Coordinates of C-alpha atoms in Angstrom, one line a residue:
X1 CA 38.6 -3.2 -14.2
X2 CA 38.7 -2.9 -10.5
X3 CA 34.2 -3.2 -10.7
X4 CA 35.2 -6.7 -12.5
X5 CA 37.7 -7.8 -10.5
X6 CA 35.2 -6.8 -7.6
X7 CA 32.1 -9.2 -9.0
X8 CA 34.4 -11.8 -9.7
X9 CA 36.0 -12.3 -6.3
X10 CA 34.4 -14.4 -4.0
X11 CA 36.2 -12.8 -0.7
X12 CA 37.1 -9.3 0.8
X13 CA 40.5 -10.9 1.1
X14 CA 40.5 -12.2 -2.6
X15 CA 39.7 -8.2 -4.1
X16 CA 42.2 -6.8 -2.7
X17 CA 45.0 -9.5 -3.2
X18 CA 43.4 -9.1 -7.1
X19 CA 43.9 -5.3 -7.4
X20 CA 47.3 -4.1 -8.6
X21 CA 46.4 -0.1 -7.5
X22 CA 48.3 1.9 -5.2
X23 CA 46.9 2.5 -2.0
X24 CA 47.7 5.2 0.2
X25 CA 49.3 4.3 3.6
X26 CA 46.8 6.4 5.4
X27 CA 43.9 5.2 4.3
X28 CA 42.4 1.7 5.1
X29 CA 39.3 0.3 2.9
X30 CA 36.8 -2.1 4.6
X31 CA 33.9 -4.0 3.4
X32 CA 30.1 -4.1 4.4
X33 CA 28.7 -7.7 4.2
X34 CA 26.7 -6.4 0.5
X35 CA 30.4 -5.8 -0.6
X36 CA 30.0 -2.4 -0.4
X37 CA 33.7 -0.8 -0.7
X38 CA 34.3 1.8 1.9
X39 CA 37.4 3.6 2.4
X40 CA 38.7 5.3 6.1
X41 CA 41.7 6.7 7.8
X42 CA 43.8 4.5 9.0
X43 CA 43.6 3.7 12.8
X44 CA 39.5 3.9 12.1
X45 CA 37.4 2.0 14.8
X46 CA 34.1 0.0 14.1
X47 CA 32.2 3.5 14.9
X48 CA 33.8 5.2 12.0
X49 CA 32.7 2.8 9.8
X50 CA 28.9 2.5 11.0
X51 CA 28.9 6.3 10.4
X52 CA 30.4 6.0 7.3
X53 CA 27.7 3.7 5.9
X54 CA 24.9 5.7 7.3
X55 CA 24.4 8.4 10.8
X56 CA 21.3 5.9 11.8
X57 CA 23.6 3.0 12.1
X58 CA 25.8 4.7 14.0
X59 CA 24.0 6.2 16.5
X60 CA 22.6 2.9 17.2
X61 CA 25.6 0.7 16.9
X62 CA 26.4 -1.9 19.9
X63 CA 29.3 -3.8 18.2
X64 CA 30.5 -5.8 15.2
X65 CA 31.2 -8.8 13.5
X66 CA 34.4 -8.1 11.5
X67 CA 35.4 -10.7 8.9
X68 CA 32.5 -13.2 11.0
X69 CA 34.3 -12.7 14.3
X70 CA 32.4 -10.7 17.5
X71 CA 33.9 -7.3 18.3
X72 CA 33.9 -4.2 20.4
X73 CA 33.0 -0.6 19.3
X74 CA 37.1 -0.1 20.5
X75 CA 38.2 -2.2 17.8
X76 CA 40.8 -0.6 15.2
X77 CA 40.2 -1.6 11.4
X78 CA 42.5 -3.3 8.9
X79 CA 42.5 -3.1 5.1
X80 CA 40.2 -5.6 3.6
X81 CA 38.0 -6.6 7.0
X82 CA 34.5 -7.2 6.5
X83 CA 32.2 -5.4 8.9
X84 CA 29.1 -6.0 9.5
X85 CA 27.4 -3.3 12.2
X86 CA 25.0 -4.5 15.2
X87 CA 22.1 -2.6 16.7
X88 CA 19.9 -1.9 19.2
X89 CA 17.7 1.4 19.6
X90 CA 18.5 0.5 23.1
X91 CA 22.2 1.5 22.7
X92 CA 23.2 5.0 22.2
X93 CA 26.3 7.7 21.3
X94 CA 28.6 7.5 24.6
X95 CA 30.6 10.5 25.5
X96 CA 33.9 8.4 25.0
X97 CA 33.1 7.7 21.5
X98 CA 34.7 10.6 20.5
X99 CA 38.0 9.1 22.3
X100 CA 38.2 6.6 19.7
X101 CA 37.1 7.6 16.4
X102 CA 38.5 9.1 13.8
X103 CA 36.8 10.3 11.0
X104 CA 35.0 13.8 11.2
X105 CA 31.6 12.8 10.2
X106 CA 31.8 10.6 13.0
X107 CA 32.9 13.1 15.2
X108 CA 30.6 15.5 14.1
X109 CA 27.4 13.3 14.4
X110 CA 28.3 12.2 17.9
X111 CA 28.6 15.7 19.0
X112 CA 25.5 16.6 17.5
X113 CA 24.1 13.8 19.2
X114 CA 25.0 14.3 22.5
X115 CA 24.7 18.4 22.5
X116 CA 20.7 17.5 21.7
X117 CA 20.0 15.1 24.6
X118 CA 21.7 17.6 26.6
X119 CA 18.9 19.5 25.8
X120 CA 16.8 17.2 25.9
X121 CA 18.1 16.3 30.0
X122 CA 17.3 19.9 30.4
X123 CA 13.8 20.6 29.0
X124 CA 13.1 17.8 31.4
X125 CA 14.5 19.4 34.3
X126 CA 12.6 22.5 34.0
X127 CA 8.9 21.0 33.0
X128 CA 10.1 19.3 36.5
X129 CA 10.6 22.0 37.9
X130 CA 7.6 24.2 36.7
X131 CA 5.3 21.5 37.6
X132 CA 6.6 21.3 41.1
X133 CA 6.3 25.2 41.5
X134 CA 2.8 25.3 39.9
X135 CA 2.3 22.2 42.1
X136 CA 2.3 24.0 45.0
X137 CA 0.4 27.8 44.3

């Protein structure tokens, strides 16, 4: 019932004025541009939905369009927005991310994230190093 009222709406807005279900009060449930139907904790930001669709798109997101409308990575979700996702592999996971989201896949995926550039920073800093010290035998 809910797939046909789904195909048969023409809006995000229009589904879920359609659906008679219960929905829990701590749970929001947005929309990609597709239609796809995903569901979050309420108070979820624009990054815990781009993680929610896929870890690629959110460790590359640099903003949204939410129901056609520019906004930040800061911006809270409400039941029934459309969202579509920007990137830009120029744009990476920021430490304050994890300020703001919500979700534990998101959480967990930004940590991950920044714990292996971290590494990265520091396999730098001692080829740096080495080459410097070999530099000068």
């Amino acid at each position: 019932r809910i797939r046909e009222i789904i195909l048969n709406s023409n809006t995000p807005q229009e589904v879920i004025s359609n659906t008679k279900f219960e929905v829990s009060y701590d749970r929001i449930f947005c929309f990609s541009p597709q239609g796809k139907l995903i569901a979050l904790p309420k108070n979820s930001t624009v990054i815990d939905f781009a993680f929610a669709v896929h870890s690629d798109i959110g460790k590359n997101c640099s903003g949204a369009k939410i129901n056609g409308t520019f906004s930040s990575l800061k911006t809270t979700l409400q039941n029934g927005d459309q969202v579509e996702i920007m990137k830009s592999q120029n744009f990476q996971v920021q430490d304050w991310w994890l300020d703001i989201v919500t979700t534990n896949k998101a959480k967990m995926e930004i940590k991950k994230f920044l714990t292996r550039n971290k590494i990265e920073e520091k396999i730098k800093v001692v080829k740096y190093i080495l080459a410097k010290h070999i530099g000068t035998m």
